[in-house]
PDB file of C-alpha atoms in Angstrom:
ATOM      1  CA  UNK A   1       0.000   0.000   0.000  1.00  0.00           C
ATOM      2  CA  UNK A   2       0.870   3.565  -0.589  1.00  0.00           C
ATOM      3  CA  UNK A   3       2.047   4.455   3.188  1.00  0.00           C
ATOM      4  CA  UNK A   4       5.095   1.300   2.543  1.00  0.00           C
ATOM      5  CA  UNK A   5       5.654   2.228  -1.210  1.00  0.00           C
ATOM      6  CA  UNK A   6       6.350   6.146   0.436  1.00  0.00           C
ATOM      7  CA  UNK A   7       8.663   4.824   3.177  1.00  0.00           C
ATOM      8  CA  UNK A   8      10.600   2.505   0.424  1.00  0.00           C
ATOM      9  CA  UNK A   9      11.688   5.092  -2.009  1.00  0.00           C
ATOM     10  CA  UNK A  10      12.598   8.002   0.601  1.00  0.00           C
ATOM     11  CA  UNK A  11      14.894   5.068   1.650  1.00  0.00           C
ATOM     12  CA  UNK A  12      15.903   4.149  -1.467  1.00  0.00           C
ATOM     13  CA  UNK A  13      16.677   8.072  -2.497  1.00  0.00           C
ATOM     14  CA  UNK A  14      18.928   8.325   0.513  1.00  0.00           C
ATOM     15  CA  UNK A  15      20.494   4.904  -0.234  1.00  0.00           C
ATOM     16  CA  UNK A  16      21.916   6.055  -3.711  1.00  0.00           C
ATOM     17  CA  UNK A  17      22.160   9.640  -2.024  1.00  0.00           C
ATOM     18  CA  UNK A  18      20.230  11.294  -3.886  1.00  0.00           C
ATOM     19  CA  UNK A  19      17.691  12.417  -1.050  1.00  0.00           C
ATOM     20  CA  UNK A  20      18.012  16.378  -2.275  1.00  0.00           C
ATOM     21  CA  UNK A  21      16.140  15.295  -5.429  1.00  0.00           C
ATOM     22  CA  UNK A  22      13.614  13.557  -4.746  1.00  0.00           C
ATOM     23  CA  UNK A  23      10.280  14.508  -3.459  1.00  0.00           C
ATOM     24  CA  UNK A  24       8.291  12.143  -1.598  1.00  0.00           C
ATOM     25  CA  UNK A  25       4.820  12.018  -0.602  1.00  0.00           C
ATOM     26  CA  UNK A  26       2.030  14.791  -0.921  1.00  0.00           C
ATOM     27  CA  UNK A  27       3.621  18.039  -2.388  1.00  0.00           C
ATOM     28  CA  UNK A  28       0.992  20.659  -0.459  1.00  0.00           C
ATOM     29  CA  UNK A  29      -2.169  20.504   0.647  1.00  0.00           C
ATOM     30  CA  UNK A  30      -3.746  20.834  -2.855  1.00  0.00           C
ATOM     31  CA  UNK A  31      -6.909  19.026  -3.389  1.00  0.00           C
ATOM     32  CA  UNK A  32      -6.777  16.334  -5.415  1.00  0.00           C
ATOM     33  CA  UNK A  33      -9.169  17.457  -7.510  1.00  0.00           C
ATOM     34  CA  UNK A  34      -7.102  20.848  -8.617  1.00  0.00           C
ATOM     35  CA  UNK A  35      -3.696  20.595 -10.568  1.00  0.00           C
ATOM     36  CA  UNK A  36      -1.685  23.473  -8.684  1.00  0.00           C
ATOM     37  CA  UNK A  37       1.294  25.328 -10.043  1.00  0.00           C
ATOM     38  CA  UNK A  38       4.007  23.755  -7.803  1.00  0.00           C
ATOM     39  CA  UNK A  39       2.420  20.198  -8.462  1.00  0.00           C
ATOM     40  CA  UNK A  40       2.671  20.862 -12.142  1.00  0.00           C
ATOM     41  CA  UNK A  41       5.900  22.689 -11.773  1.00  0.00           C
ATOM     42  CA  UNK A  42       7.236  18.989  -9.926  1.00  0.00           C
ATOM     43  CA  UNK A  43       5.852  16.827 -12.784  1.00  0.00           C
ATOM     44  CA  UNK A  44       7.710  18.576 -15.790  1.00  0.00           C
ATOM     45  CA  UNK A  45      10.767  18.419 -13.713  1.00  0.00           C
ATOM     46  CA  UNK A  46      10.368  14.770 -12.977  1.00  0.00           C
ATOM     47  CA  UNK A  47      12.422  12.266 -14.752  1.00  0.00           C
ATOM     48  CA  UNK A  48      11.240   9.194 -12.457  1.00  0.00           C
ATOM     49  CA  UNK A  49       7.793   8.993 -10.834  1.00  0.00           C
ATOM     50  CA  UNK A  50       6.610   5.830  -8.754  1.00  0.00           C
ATOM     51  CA  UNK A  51       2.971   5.913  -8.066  1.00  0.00           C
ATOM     52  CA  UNK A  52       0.829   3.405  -6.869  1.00  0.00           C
ATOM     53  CA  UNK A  53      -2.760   2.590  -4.966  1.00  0.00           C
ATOM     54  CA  UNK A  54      -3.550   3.616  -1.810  1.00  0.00           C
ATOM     55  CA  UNK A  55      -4.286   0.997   1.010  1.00  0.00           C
ATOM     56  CA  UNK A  56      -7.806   2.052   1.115  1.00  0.00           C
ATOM     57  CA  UNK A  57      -9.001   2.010  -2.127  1.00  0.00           C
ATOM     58  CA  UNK A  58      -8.249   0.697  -5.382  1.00  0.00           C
ATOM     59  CA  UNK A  59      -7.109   3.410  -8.082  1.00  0.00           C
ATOM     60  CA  UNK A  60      -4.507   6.261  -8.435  1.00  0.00           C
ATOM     61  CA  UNK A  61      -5.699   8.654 -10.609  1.00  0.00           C
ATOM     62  CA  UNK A  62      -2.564  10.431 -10.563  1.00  0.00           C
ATOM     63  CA  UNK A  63      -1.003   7.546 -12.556  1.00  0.00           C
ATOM     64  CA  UNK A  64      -2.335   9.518 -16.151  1.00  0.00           C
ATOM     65  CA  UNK A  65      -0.801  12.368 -14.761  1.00  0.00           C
ATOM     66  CA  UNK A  66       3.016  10.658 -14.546  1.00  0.00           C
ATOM     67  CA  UNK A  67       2.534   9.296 -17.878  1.00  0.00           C
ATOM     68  CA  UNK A  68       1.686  12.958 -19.324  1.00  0.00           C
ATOM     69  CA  UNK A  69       4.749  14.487 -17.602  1.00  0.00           C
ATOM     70  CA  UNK A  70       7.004  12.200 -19.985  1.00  0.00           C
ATOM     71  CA  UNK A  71       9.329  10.906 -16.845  1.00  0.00           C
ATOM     72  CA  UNK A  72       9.957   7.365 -16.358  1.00  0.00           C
ATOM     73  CA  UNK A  73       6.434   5.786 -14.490  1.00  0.00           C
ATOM     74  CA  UNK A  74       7.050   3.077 -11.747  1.00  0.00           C
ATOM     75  CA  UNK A  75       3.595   1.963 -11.187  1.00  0.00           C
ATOM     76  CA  UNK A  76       1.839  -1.246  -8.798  1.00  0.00           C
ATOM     77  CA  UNK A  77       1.125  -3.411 -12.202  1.00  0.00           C
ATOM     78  CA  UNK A  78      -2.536  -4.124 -10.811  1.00  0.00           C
ATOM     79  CA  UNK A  79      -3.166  -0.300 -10.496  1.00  0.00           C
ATOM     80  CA  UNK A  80      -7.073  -0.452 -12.144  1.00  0.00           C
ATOM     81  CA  UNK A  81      -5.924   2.105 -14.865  1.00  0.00           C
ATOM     82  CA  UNK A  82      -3.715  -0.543 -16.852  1.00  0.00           C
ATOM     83  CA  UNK A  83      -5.437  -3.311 -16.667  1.00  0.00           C
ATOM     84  CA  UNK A  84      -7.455  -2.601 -19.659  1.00  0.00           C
ATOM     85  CA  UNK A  85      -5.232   0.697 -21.065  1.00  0.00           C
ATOM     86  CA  UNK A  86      -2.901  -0.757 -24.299  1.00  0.00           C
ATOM     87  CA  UNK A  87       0.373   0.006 -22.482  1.00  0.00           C
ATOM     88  CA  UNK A  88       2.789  -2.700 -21.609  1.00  0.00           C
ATOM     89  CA  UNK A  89       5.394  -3.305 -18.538  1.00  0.00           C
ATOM     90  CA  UNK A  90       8.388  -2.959 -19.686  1.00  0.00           C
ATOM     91  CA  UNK A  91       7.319  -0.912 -22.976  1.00  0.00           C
ATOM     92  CA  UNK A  92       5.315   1.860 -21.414  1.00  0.00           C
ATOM     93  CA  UNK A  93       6.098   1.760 -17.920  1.00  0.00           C
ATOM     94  CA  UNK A  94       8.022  -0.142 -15.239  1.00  0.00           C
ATOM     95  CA  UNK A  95       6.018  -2.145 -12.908  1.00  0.00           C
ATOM     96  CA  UNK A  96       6.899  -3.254  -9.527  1.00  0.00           C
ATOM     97  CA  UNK A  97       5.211  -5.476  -6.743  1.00  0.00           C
ATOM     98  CA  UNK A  98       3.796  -3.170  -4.004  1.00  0.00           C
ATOM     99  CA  UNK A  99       4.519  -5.970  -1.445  1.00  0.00           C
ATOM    100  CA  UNK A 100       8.044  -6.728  -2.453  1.00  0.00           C
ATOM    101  CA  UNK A 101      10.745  -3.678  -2.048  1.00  0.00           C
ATOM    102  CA  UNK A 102      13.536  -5.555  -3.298  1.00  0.00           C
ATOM    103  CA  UNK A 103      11.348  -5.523  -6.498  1.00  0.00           C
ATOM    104  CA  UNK A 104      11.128  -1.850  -6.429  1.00  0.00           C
ATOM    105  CA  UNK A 105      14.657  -1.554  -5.930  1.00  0.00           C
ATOM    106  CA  UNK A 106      15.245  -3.703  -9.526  1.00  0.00           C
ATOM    107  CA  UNK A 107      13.545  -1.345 -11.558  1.00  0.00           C
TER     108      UNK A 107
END
């Protein structure tokens, strides 16, 4: 779920020291409904985003929003939005196993 995925790559920045460039978690207290300047500001600096489902509920509608910023997506592989979209892991995107950060760290 979201809350491990979060804890996993702020780790994982700080492992390959890199912790001064990445930005993890929520960005401001935006709605998620509204697409503010300094979250659209992040996504066309972003060359890597992971995304993936929260633990309560199944979607991440931000997912269309890392594929439109042209950066690398990292994305759970049973996020609802693929399952019937014609992009391919591997092709398209990168997925990794929510429940597995050793997977994660392979991409």
């Amino acid at each position: 779920c979201r809350e491990r995925v979060l804890r996993w790559v702020g780790n994982l920045c700080s492992e390959l020291g890199v912790a001064n460039q990445c930005v993890v978690g929520q960005l401001d207290d935006a709605m998620r409904t509204t697409f503010d300047v300094p979250y659209l500001s992040l996504l066309r600096r972003a060359r890597i985003v992971v995304t993936t489902k929260p633990c309560d509920y199944d979607g991440d509608y931000r997912t269309w929003e890392a594929f439109a910023s042209g950066a690398l997506v990292v994305v759970d592989p049973i996020s609802p939005q693929l399952q019937h979209a014609p992009l391919l892991s591997g092709a398209h995107y990168a997925a990794f196993d929510p429940l597995d950060k050793d997977s994660l760290r392979s991409v």
